Short mmCIF file of C-alpha atoms in Angstrom, two decimals:
data_model
loop_
_atom_site.label_atom_id
_atom_site.label_comp_id
_atom_site.label_asym_id
_atom_site.label_seq_id
_atom_site.Cartn_x
_atom_site.Cartn_y
_atom_site.Cartn_z
CA MET A 1153 109.05 138.43 64.67
CA LYS A 1154 112.63 138.93 64.29
CA SER A 1155 112.78 139.35 68.12
CA TRP A 1156 111.00 136.24 68.75
CA THR A 1157 112.78 132.97 70.50
CA PHE A 1158 113.15 129.72 68.86
CA GLY A 1159 110.29 128.12 71.17
CA ARG A 1160 108.12 130.88 70.58
CA LYS A 1161 108.39 130.70 66.65
CA LEU A 1162 107.98 127.06 66.76
CA GLY A 1163 105.31 127.32 68.96
CA VAL A 1164 103.38 129.67 66.65
CA GLY A 1165 103.98 127.52 63.44
CA PHE A 1166 102.71 124.42 65.56
CA GLY A 1167 99.82 126.10 67.03
CA LEU A 1168 98.47 127.29 63.73
CA THR A 1169 99.01 123.76 62.19
CA VAL A 1170 97.17 122.51 65.22
CA LEU A 1171 94.46 125.09 65.19
CA MET A 1172 93.62 124.14 61.40
CA LEU A 1173 93.73 120.49 62.02
CA LEU A 1174 91.29 120.82 65.05
CA PHE A 1175 88.97 122.99 62.54
CA VAL A 1176 89.21 120.30 59.98
CA GLY A 1177 88.53 117.69 62.40
CA ALA A 1178 85.57 119.47 64.21
CA VAL A 1179 84.17 119.82 60.75
CA ALA A 1180 84.79 116.36 59.59
CA TYR A 1181 83.39 115.03 63.01
CA ARG A 1182 79.99 116.94 62.23
CA SER A 1183 79.73 115.49 58.96
CA ILE A 1184 80.45 112.06 59.80
CA ASP A 1185 78.23 112.42 63.06
CA ALA A 1186 75.41 113.57 60.64
CA LEU A 1187 76.15 110.88 58.01
CA ILE A 1188 76.17 108.17 60.77
CA GLU A 1189 72.42 109.61 62.00
CA ASN A 1190 71.27 109.40 58.16
CA ASN A 1191 72.76 105.89 57.92
CA LYS A 1192 70.60 104.92 61.23
CA ARG A 1193 67.51 106.60 59.62
CA VAL A 1194 68.19 104.79 56.48
CA THR A 1195 68.60 101.42 58.22
CA HIS A 1196 65.69 102.31 60.28
CA THR A 1197 63.33 102.61 57.07
CA HIS A 1198 64.75 99.26 55.67
CA VAL A 1199 63.52 97.49 59.29
CA VAL A 1200 60.03 99.16 58.86
CA LEU A 1201 59.88 97.95 55.18
CA ASP A 1202 60.85 94.42 56.52
CA LYS A 1203 58.36 94.28 59.03
CA ILE A 1204 55.50 95.48 56.90
CA ALA A 1205 56.35 92.95 54.37
CA THR A 1206 56.71 90.12 57.52
CA THR A 1207 53.24 90.98 58.67
CA LEU A 1208 51.70 90.56 55.26
CA SER A 1209 53.51 87.48 54.36
CA LEU A 1210 52.28 86.01 57.75
CA VAL A 1211 48.68 87.14 56.99
CA LYS A 1212 49.19 84.88 53.67
CA ASP A 1213 50.60 82.16 55.64
CA ALA A 1214 47.45 82.16 57.97
CA GLU A 1215 45.22 82.39 54.88
CA THR A 1216 47.01 79.67 53.08
CA GLY A 1217 46.94 77.56 56.10
CA GLN A 1218 43.13 77.91 56.60
CA ARG A 1219 42.64 76.98 52.53
CA GLY A 1220 44.73 73.82 53.07
CA PHE A 1221 42.90 72.63 56.11
CA THR A 1222 39.35 73.60 54.41
CA ILE A 1223 40.33 71.52 51.53
CA THR A 1224 41.72 68.47 52.90
CA GLY A 1225 40.78 68.75 56.52
CA ASP A 1226 44.23 67.59 57.70
CA LEU A 1227 45.28 69.41 60.74
CA ALA A 1228 49.12 69.59 59.45
CA PHE A 1229 47.90 72.33 57.29
CA LEU A 1230 47.03 74.56 60.32
CA GLU A 1231 50.63 74.92 61.52
CA PRO A 1232 51.32 78.07 59.29
CA TYR A 1233 48.13 79.45 60.48
CA GLU A 1234 48.82 78.91 64.18
CA VAL A 1235 52.44 80.45 63.68
CA ALA A 1236 50.74 83.61 62.15
CA VAL A 1237 48.11 84.09 64.56
CA GLY A 1238 50.75 84.12 67.42
CA ALA A 1239 53.43 86.22 65.51
CA ILE A 1240 51.19 88.87 63.85
CA PRO A 1241 50.10 91.00 66.87
CA THR A 1242 54.00 90.90 67.89
CA GLU A 1243 54.98 92.21 64.60
CA ILE A 1244 52.24 95.00 64.54
CA ALA A 1245 53.63 96.16 68.09
CA GLU A 1246 56.97 96.22 66.76
CA LEU A 1247 55.77 98.42 63.85
CA ARG A 1248 54.07 100.46 66.18
CA ARG A 1249 57.19 101.04 68.19
CA LEU A 1250 59.40 101.91 65.07
CA THR A 1251 56.83 104.45 63.67
CA ALA A 1252 56.25 106.21 67.08
CA ASP A 1253 57.72 109.27 65.29
CA ASN A 1254 55.65 109.37 62.52
CA PRO A 1255 51.80 110.11 63.08
CA ARG A 1256 50.55 109.14 59.87
CA GLN A 1257 52.11 105.85 59.68
CA ARG A 1258 50.57 105.09 63.32
CA SER A 1259 47.07 105.75 61.94
CA ARG A 1260 47.79 103.66 59.22
CA ILE A 1261 48.91 100.79 61.79
CA ASP A 1262 45.71 101.22 63.64
CA GLU A 1263 44.01 100.45 60.30
CA LEU A 1264 46.37 97.64 59.52
CA GLU A 1265 45.64 96.11 63.20
CA VAL A 1266 41.78 96.34 62.62
CA ALA A 1267 42.14 94.73 59.08
CA THR A 1268 44.43 91.74 60.47
CA ARG A 1269 42.01 90.95 63.40
CA GLY A 1270 38.94 91.09 61.32
CA LYS A 1271 40.88 88.67 58.69
CA LEU A 1272 42.14 86.36 61.47
CA ALA A 1273 38.48 86.45 63.08
CA HIS A 1274 37.28 85.20 59.59
CA LEU A 1275 40.10 82.58 59.16
CA ARG A 1276 39.06 81.18 62.63
CA GLU A 1277 35.14 80.93 61.77
CA ALA A 1278 36.07 79.34 58.64
CA VAL A 1279 38.42 76.70 60.24
CA ASP A 1280 35.77 76.34 62.95
CA GLU A 1281 32.83 75.80 60.24
CA ARG A 1282 35.28 73.25 58.42
CA ARG A 1283 35.56 71.38 61.70
CA ALA A 1284 31.86 71.32 62.61
CA HIS A 1285 30.11 71.04 59.10
CA GLY A 1286 32.52 69.87 56.61
CA LEU A 1287 34.01 70.81 53.47
CA GLU A 1288 30.94 72.23 51.63
CA ALA A 1289 29.85 74.34 54.50
CA ALA A 1290 33.30 75.85 54.86
CA ALA A 1291 33.56 76.32 51.00
CA LYS A 1292 30.02 78.25 51.12
CA PHE A 1293 31.57 80.17 54.29
CA VAL A 1294 34.63 81.60 52.22
CA GLN A 1295 32.55 81.93 49.01
CA GLY A 1296 30.77 84.84 51.16
CA GLY A 1297 33.55 87.42 50.30
CA ALA A 1298 34.19 88.86 53.70
CA GLY A 1299 37.86 87.23 54.00
CA LYS A 1300 38.77 88.85 50.47
CA GLN A 1301 37.39 92.19 51.85
CA HIS A 1302 39.65 91.83 54.64
CA MET A 1303 42.57 90.83 52.67
CA ASP A 1304 42.29 93.51 50.23
CA GLU A 1305 42.29 96.13 53.28
CA ILE A 1306 45.26 94.81 54.51
CA ARG A 1307 47.06 94.73 51.43
CA ARG A 1308 46.02 98.39 50.59
CA VAL A 1309 47.10 99.36 53.77
CA ALA A 1310 50.44 97.88 53.50
CA THR A 1311 51.18 99.27 50.28
CA LEU A 1312 50.64 103.03 51.56
CA MET A 1313 52.88 102.25 54.36
CA ASP A 1314 55.31 100.59 52.15
CA GLN A 1315 55.11 103.77 49.79
CA ASP A 1316 55.71 106.12 52.65
CA GLU A 1317 58.52 104.12 53.88
CA ARG A 1318 60.13 104.06 50.54
CA LEU A 1319 59.83 107.93 49.91
CA LEU A 1320 61.56 108.55 53.41
CA LEU A 1321 64.12 105.98 52.35
CA ASP A 1322 64.75 107.98 48.97
CA GLN A 1323 64.84 111.25 51.25
CA ARG A 1324 67.31 109.87 53.87
CA SER A 1325 69.49 108.21 51.09
CA ALA A 1326 69.69 111.24 49.35
CA ALA A 1327 70.51 113.05 52.56
CA ALA A 1328 73.44 110.74 53.60
CA GLU A 1329 74.82 111.04 50.24
CA GLU A 1330 74.97 114.65 50.39
CA GLY A 1331 76.39 114.62 53.65
CA ALA A 1332 79.25 112.12 52.68
CA ARG A 1333 80.01 114.44 49.74
CA GLY A 1334 80.08 117.44 52.18
CA ALA A 1335 82.34 115.68 54.55
CA LYS A 1336 84.61 114.58 51.63
CA LEU A 1337 84.60 118.18 50.41
CA THR A 1338 85.14 119.52 53.92
CA VAL A 1339 88.20 117.12 54.69
CA GLY A 1340 89.82 117.87 51.18
CA LEU A 1341 89.48 121.58 51.51
CA GLY A 1342 90.70 121.55 54.97
CA ALA A 1343 93.70 119.29 54.18
CA LEU A 1344 94.86 121.81 51.07
CA VAL A 1345 94.68 124.87 53.76
CA SER A 1346 96.12 122.89 56.41
CA LEU A 1347 99.03 121.87 53.97
CA PHE A 1348 99.36 125.33 52.67
CA LEU A 1349 99.51 126.89 56.22
CA VAL A 1350 102.18 124.26 57.22
CA THR A 1351 104.40 124.94 54.21
CA ALA A 1352 103.95 128.69 54.57
CA ALA A 1353 105.04 128.39 58.36
CA GLY A 1354 107.75 126.16 57.75
CA VAL A 1355 109.23 128.19 55.22
CA LEU A 1356 109.21 131.50 57.43
CA ILE A 1357 110.37 129.52 60.18
CA THR A 1358 113.06 128.07 58.53
CA ARG A 1359 114.35 131.29 57.21
CA SER A 1360 114.11 132.93 60.45
CA LEU A 1361 115.88 130.22 62.45
CA GLY A 1362 118.37 130.10 59.80
CA THR A 1363 119.49 133.79 60.32
CA GLN A 1364 119.51 133.57 64.04
CA LEU A 1365 121.15 130.00 64.22
CA GLY A 1366 123.82 131.44 61.75
CA ALA A 1367 124.61 133.84 64.46
CA ALA A 1368 124.39 131.61 67.03
CA VAL A 1369 126.50 129.09 65.55
CA THR A 1370 129.25 131.61 65.04
CA SER A 1371 129.12 132.34 68.74
CA ILE A 1372 129.01 128.70 69.78
CA ARG A 1373 132.40 128.24 67.50
CA SER A 1374 134.22 131.24 69.31
CA SER A 1375 133.06 129.93 72.53
CA SER A 1376 133.94 126.44 72.01
CA ALA A 1377 137.41 127.50 71.04
CA GLU A 1378 137.79 129.53 74.20
CA LEU A 1379 136.44 126.54 75.97
CA GLN A 1380 139.14 124.55 74.61
CA ALA A 1381 142.00 126.74 75.36
CA ALA A 1382 140.67 126.68 78.98
CA ALA A 1383 139.99 123.06 79.27
CA THR A 1384 143.81 122.51 77.95
CA GLN A 1385 145.04 124.86 80.72
CA GLN A 1386 142.74 123.19 83.21
CA ALA A 1387 144.02 119.64 82.33
CA SER A 1388 147.91 120.91 82.66
CA GLY A 1389 147.04 122.50 86.09
CA SER A 1390 145.34 119.20 87.26
CA ARG A 1391 148.22 117.12 86.35
CA GLU A 1392 150.73 119.38 88.18
CA GLN A 1393 148.62 119.25 91.16
CA LEU A 1394 148.16 115.76 90.98
CA SER A 1395 151.95 115.14 90.86
CA ALA A 1396 152.48 117.47 94.04
CA THR A 1397 149.42 115.91 95.81
CA THR A 1398 151.03 112.37 95.24
CA GLU A 1399 154.30 113.69 96.95
CA VAL A 1400 152.55 115.31 99.87
CA ALA A 1401 150.63 111.88 100.31
CA THR A 1402 153.74 109.92 100.40
CA THR A 1403 155.30 112.11 102.95
CA ILE A 1404 152.08 111.85 105.03
CA ARG A 1405 152.22 108.14 104.80
CA GLU A 1406 155.51 108.10 106.26
CA LEU A 1407 154.81 110.55 109.10
CA LEU A 1408 151.84 108.36 109.72
CA ALA A 1409 153.97 105.13 109.93
CA THR A 1410 156.39 107.08 112.25
CA SER A 1411 153.64 108.01 114.30
CA ARG A 1412 152.18 104.54 114.83
CA GLN A 1413 155.64 103.33 115.70
CA ILE A 1414 155.88 106.17 118.40
CA THR A 1415 152.47 105.04 119.60
CA ASP A 1416 153.42 101.22 119.69
CA SER A 1417 156.45 102.29 121.69
CA ALA A 1418 154.37 104.36 124.22
CA GLN A 1419 151.94 101.62 124.62
CA ARG A 1420 154.67 99.54 125.46
CA VAL A 1421 156.21 101.99 127.94
CA THR A 1422 152.72 102.15 129.51
CA ARG A 1423 152.55 98.24 129.88
CA VAL A 1424 155.84 97.97 131.50
CA ALA A 1425 154.84 101.00 133.73
CA GLU A 1426 151.60 99.38 134.51
CA GLU A 1427 153.33 95.99 135.27
CA THR A 1428 155.80 97.82 137.48
CA LEU A 1429 153.05 99.84 139.45
CA THR A 1430 151.12 96.62 139.88
CA GLY A 1431 154.17 94.87 141.32
CA ALA A 1432 155.10 98.02 143.57
CA LYS A 1433 151.52 97.81 144.88
CA THR A 1434 151.71 94.11 145.39
CA GLY A 1435 155.15 94.40 147.34
CA SER A 1436 153.55 97.45 149.41
CA GLY A 1437 150.83 95.32 150.47
CA THR A 1438 152.83 92.29 151.17
CA VAL A 1439 155.10 94.42 153.54
CA GLN A 1440 151.87 96.31 154.95
CA ASN A 1441 150.54 92.67 155.60
CA ALA A 1442 153.97 91.51 157.15
CA ARG A 1443 154.02 94.84 159.28
CA GLU A 1444 150.58 94.32 160.40
CA SER A 1445 151.48 90.63 161.52
CA ILE A 1446 154.27 91.80 163.24
CA LEU A 1447 152.40 94.31 165.31
CA ALA A 1448 150.05 91.65 166.08
CA ILE A 1449 152.75 89.59 167.48
CA LYS A 1450 153.77 92.34 169.47
CA ARG A 1451 150.28 93.04 170.62
CA GLN A 1452 150.23 89.39 171.53
CA MET A 1453 153.63 89.49 173.14
CA ASP A 1454 152.51 92.45 175.38
CA VAL A 1455 149.32 90.30 176.47
CA VAL A 1456 151.84 87.44 177.22
CA VAL A 1457 154.28 89.59 179.40
CA GLY A 1458 151.10 91.20 181.00
CA HIS A 1459 149.93 87.38 181.74
CA MET A 1460 153.46 86.52 183.11
CA LEU A 1461 153.47 89.67 185.36
CA ASP A 1462 150.12 88.61 186.59
CA LEU A 1463 151.45 84.93 186.91
CA GLY A 1464 154.45 86.15 188.92
CA LYS A 1465 152.01 88.25 191.16
CA LYS A 1466 149.95 85.22 191.49
CA SER A 1467 153.08 83.25 192.37
CA GLN A 1468 154.05 85.72 194.98
CA GLN A 1469 150.41 85.38 196.48
CA ALA A 1470 150.49 81.81 196.29
CA GLY A 1471 154.14 81.85 198.24
CA GLY A 1472 152.33 84.03 200.73
CA ILE A 1473 149.65 81.56 201.56
CA LEU A 1474 152.29 78.47 201.04
CA ASP A 1475 153.93 80.34 204.05
CA LEU A 1476 150.79 80.79 206.12
CA VAL A 1477 150.22 77.09 205.51
CA ASN A 1478 153.69 76.37 206.55
CA GLU A 1479 153.18 78.16 209.60
CA LEU A 1480 149.98 76.48 210.27
CA SER A 1481 151.43 72.92 209.85
CA GLU A 1482 154.29 73.87 212.25
CA GLN A 1483 151.86 74.96 214.91
CA THR A 1484 149.77 71.90 214.21
CA ASN A 1485 152.78 69.76 214.44
CA ILE A 1486 153.77 71.48 217.56
CA LEU A 1487 150.11 70.91 218.93
CA ALA A 1488 150.07 67.02 217.78
CA ILE A 1489 153.26 67.05 219.92
CA ASN A 1490 151.78 68.76 222.84
CA ALA A 1491 148.51 66.57 222.50
CA THR A 1492 150.94 63.57 222.26
CA ILE A 1493 152.60 64.53 225.36
CA GLU A 1494 149.32 65.32 227.26
CA ALA A 1495 147.74 62.12 226.34
CA ALA A 1496 150.90 59.88 227.48
CA GLY A 1497 150.34 61.57 230.53
CA ALA A 1498 146.48 60.89 230.72
CA GLY A 1499 147.54 57.09 230.53
CA GLU A 1500 145.06 54.57 229.16
CA SER A 1501 142.33 57.26 228.75
CA GLY A 1502 144.44 59.14 226.51
CA ARG A 1503 145.87 56.58 224.47
CA ARG A 1504 143.22 56.80 221.34
CA PHE A 1505 143.72 60.62 221.66
CA SER A 1506 147.56 60.04 221.40
CA VAL A 1507 146.77 57.86 218.37
CA VAL A 1508 145.08 61.01 216.52
CA ALA A 1509 147.35 63.37 217.75
CA ASP A 1510 150.15 61.04 216.10
CA GLU A 1511 147.95 61.04 212.80
CA ILE A 1512 147.66 64.89 213.09
CA ARG A 1513 151.38 65.11 213.46
CA LYS A 1514 151.95 63.01 210.60
CA LEU A 1515 149.58 65.04 208.47
CA ALA A 1516 151.17 68.19 209.28
CA ASP A 1517 154.36 66.86 208.82
CA ARG A 1518 153.49 65.64 205.30
CA VAL A 1519 151.51 69.18 204.70
CA GLY A 1520 155.05 70.88 205.60
CA GLY A 1521 156.88 68.74 203.09
CA ALA A 1522 154.30 69.34 200.30
CA THR A 1523 154.47 73.08 201.15
CA LYS A 1524 158.25 72.90 200.74
CA GLU A 1525 158.01 71.08 197.30
CA ILE A 1526 155.42 73.58 196.26
CA ARG A 1527 157.32 76.55 197.30
CA GLY A 1528 160.37 75.11 195.13
CA ILE A 1529 157.80 74.69 192.07
CA ILE A 1530 156.63 78.09 192.74
CA ASP A 1531 160.12 79.54 193.04
CA ASP A 1532 160.92 77.70 189.75
CA MET A 1533 158.15 79.03 188.02
CA ARG A 1534 158.82 82.61 189.37
CA ALA A 1535 162.41 82.00 187.83
CA ALA A 1536 160.61 80.79 184.55
CA VAL A 1537 158.46 83.87 184.27
CA ASN A 1538 161.13 86.21 185.13
CA THR A 1539 163.08 84.65 182.13
CA THR A 1540 159.98 84.78 180.11
CA VAL A 1541 159.46 88.24 180.76
CA MET A 1542 162.78 89.33 179.82
CA ALA A 1543 162.88 87.08 176.54
CA THR A 1544 159.34 88.78 175.81
CA GLU A 1545 160.72 92.10 176.38
CA SER A 1546 163.50 91.26 174.15
CA GLY A 1547 161.27 90.09 171.36
CA VAL A 1548 158.94 93.23 171.78
CA LYS A 1549 162.02 95.44 171.22
CA ALA A 1550 163.06 93.17 168.39
CA VAL A 1551 159.42 93.31 166.84
CA ASP A 1552 159.21 97.27 167.45
CA ALA A 1553 162.46 97.51 165.55
CA GLY A 1554 161.05 95.13 162.65
CA ALA A 1555 157.90 97.05 162.62
CA SER A 1556 159.95 100.41 162.21
CA ARG A 1557 161.97 98.76 159.37
CA PHE A 1558 158.64 97.38 157.78
CA ALA A 1559 157.42 101.12 158.01
CA ASP A 1560 160.26 102.35 156.10
CA VAL A 1561 160.17 99.46 153.56
CA THR A 1562 156.26 100.26 153.19
CA SER A 1563 157.36 104.09 152.61
CA SER A 1564 159.71 103.20 150.08
CA PHE A 1565 157.49 101.00 148.04
CA GLU A 1566 154.80 103.75 148.10
CA ARG A 1567 157.01 106.18 146.97
CA ILE A 1568 158.20 103.73 144.24
CA ALA A 1569 154.48 103.16 143.41
CA SER A 1570 153.74 107.07 143.22
CA LEU A 1571 156.87 107.44 140.99
CA VAL A 1572 155.96 104.48 138.73
CA GLY A 1573 152.38 106.00 138.82
CA THR A 1574 153.50 109.27 137.55
CA THR A 1575 155.62 107.57 134.80
CA THR A 1576 152.56 105.55 133.73
CA GLU A 1577 150.56 108.89 133.42
CA ALA A 1578 153.45 110.47 131.60
CA SER A 1579 153.45 107.35 129.11
CA ARG A 1580 149.85 107.60 128.84
CA GLU A 1581 149.84 111.35 128.11
CA ILE A 1582 152.59 110.43 125.55
CA GLU A 1583 150.49 107.55 124.06
CA LEU A 1584 147.14 109.69 123.95
CA SER A 1585 149.12 112.59 122.22
CA THR A 1586 150.78 110.22 119.68
CA LYS A 1587 147.29 108.86 118.97
CA GLN A 1588 146.08 112.17 118.54
CA GLN A 1589 148.79 113.07 116.31
CA ALA A 1590 148.28 109.90 114.22
CA SER A 1591 144.43 110.67 114.13
CA ALA A 1592 145.21 114.03 112.86
CA VAL A 1593 148.12 112.68 110.23
CA GLU A 1594 145.20 110.07 109.25
CA GLN A 1595 142.88 112.79 108.65
CA VAL A 1596 145.30 114.72 106.75
CA SER A 1597 146.05 111.81 104.74
CA SER A 1598 142.48 111.21 103.97
CA ALA A 1599 142.05 114.83 103.20
CA ILE A 1600 145.09 114.61 100.76
CA GLY A 1601 143.65 111.37 99.41
CA ASN A 1602 140.36 113.38 98.64
CA VAL A 1603 142.49 116.12 97.13
CA ALA A 1604 144.25 113.69 94.91
CA GLN A 1605 140.79 112.00 93.95
CA ALA A 1606 139.45 115.62 93.25
CA THR A 1607 142.49 116.42 91.10
CA ARG A 1608 142.14 113.21 89.37
CA GLU A 1609 138.31 113.76 88.72
CA SER A 1610 139.15 117.55 87.76
CA ASP A 1611 141.90 116.35 85.26
CA ALA A 1612 139.03 113.68 83.82
CA SER A 1613 136.48 116.44 83.86
CA ALA A 1614 139.13 118.77 81.78
CA LYS A 1615 139.54 116.14 79.22
CA GLN A 1616 135.85 115.36 79.04
CA THR A 1617 135.40 119.42 78.72
CA LEU A 1618 138.10 119.42 75.88
CA GLN A 1619 136.49 116.24 74.07
CA ALA A 1620 132.95 118.24 74.63
CA ALA A 1621 134.64 121.47 73.29
CA SER A 1622 136.02 119.79 69.91
CA GLU A 1623 132.56 117.70 69.62
CA LEU A 1624 130.95 121.34 70.40
CA SER A 1625 133.14 122.65 67.51
CA GLU A 1626 132.32 119.93 64.85
CA LEU A 1627 128.64 120.45 66.05
CA SER A 1628 128.71 124.23 65.19
CA ARG A 1629 130.38 123.66 61.82
CA SER A 1630 127.65 120.97 60.90
CA LEU A 1631 125.17 123.40 62.01
CA LEU A 1632 126.58 126.28 59.97
CA ARG A 1633 126.80 123.96 57.08
CA LEU A 1634 123.05 122.81 57.63
CA VAL A 1635 122.04 126.75 58.06
CA ASP A 1636 123.99 127.58 54.72
CA HIS A 1637 122.21 124.68 52.88
CA ALA A 1638 118.66 125.71 54.23
CA ALA A 1639 119.57 129.64 53.28
CA THR A 1640 120.12 128.57 49.61
#
């Protein structure tokens, strides 16, 4: 038993107590159950006695009602008789049900039923006789003695049934009293035995636990002292760690602020570079558009020069045609002159022909004059075309030079855009690196914050541990005093 644990010792002690209480409870339950059953039987016997008395009383009521009616002839006296006639069969049936487990009583109930039927039949005949033949005839019928014989038989059977039931009542009452005494005795003895066992188990367990608790309390006091020392050392280390963590957190915050400033500067550089790149791209686009416009002008001027050259060729062709027309007009004029001469030689018959020839000559002169005017115009136009071609060629050369310069400008803008793009990418990489560095610094700051929080929690835990160690030491002293008091 010395090697048993606290729980096992307490379990055995309480187990014995519970087993004894269960035994006492079981015995008490059986005794009380028997007592209840005996009381039910006693109550049942009282009910049977009441039913016997009620049946006998109803027969007497029927007889009293018959007598009153026979003497007075008043139907009001028949009310008890009518009530008894209806109630007696019910009471006898109830008696038969209540005594179903008693053969002798069932036999007597049969006798009682026969006697009551005979009595009620005799009373019915007396009532009929009074109604039919009057008082004297009814009195003679009653004086015959049959009704008294039935009543004596009813009383005899009822008396025997009452005696048997009262004998059963005495037996059952005695059994109930005996059961009650047995239950009281059992419960009393069980309580005394349970008290003895509980007291003995308590004393044994207290002594055994006192010895073990004394050793345990001594060990607890030693452990609590060591725990106090460790908690004190832990609290000191936590405070030093908290101070160092605070300094590191301050440095990290300053580094984070610097990283954020670098990030802001890199963002500004990136924005300026992006704006410059946008301007360079816009200027390059503008120059490219201007170059394309100049090239379009050059192409149009080439087309104009081509048209001018075609126009010069056409004017030369027109000059050739005019020479031919002029030659034809001169020949026509010569022919007209010849015709006029021939008409003059022909006389009167050739006069009309002379008029026509004169008109043809005039027309030829006018055609020659117009041809000269047209030639002058064509010559002027050819001169203007030549001048225009020369001016256009000069413009084409100027356009070529401008296009070449625009190409140089476009190339310069493209180099500027490339350099600005490189600068933008570099500034973005700087910004990204700075953001990553700031994120890393924030993570380090968060980690330092967590370390600081953990250090504060460790310090609080050390304080709680120190307080718990103090309380444990005080508790061990209190337990030791209790153990010493229990041992004495």
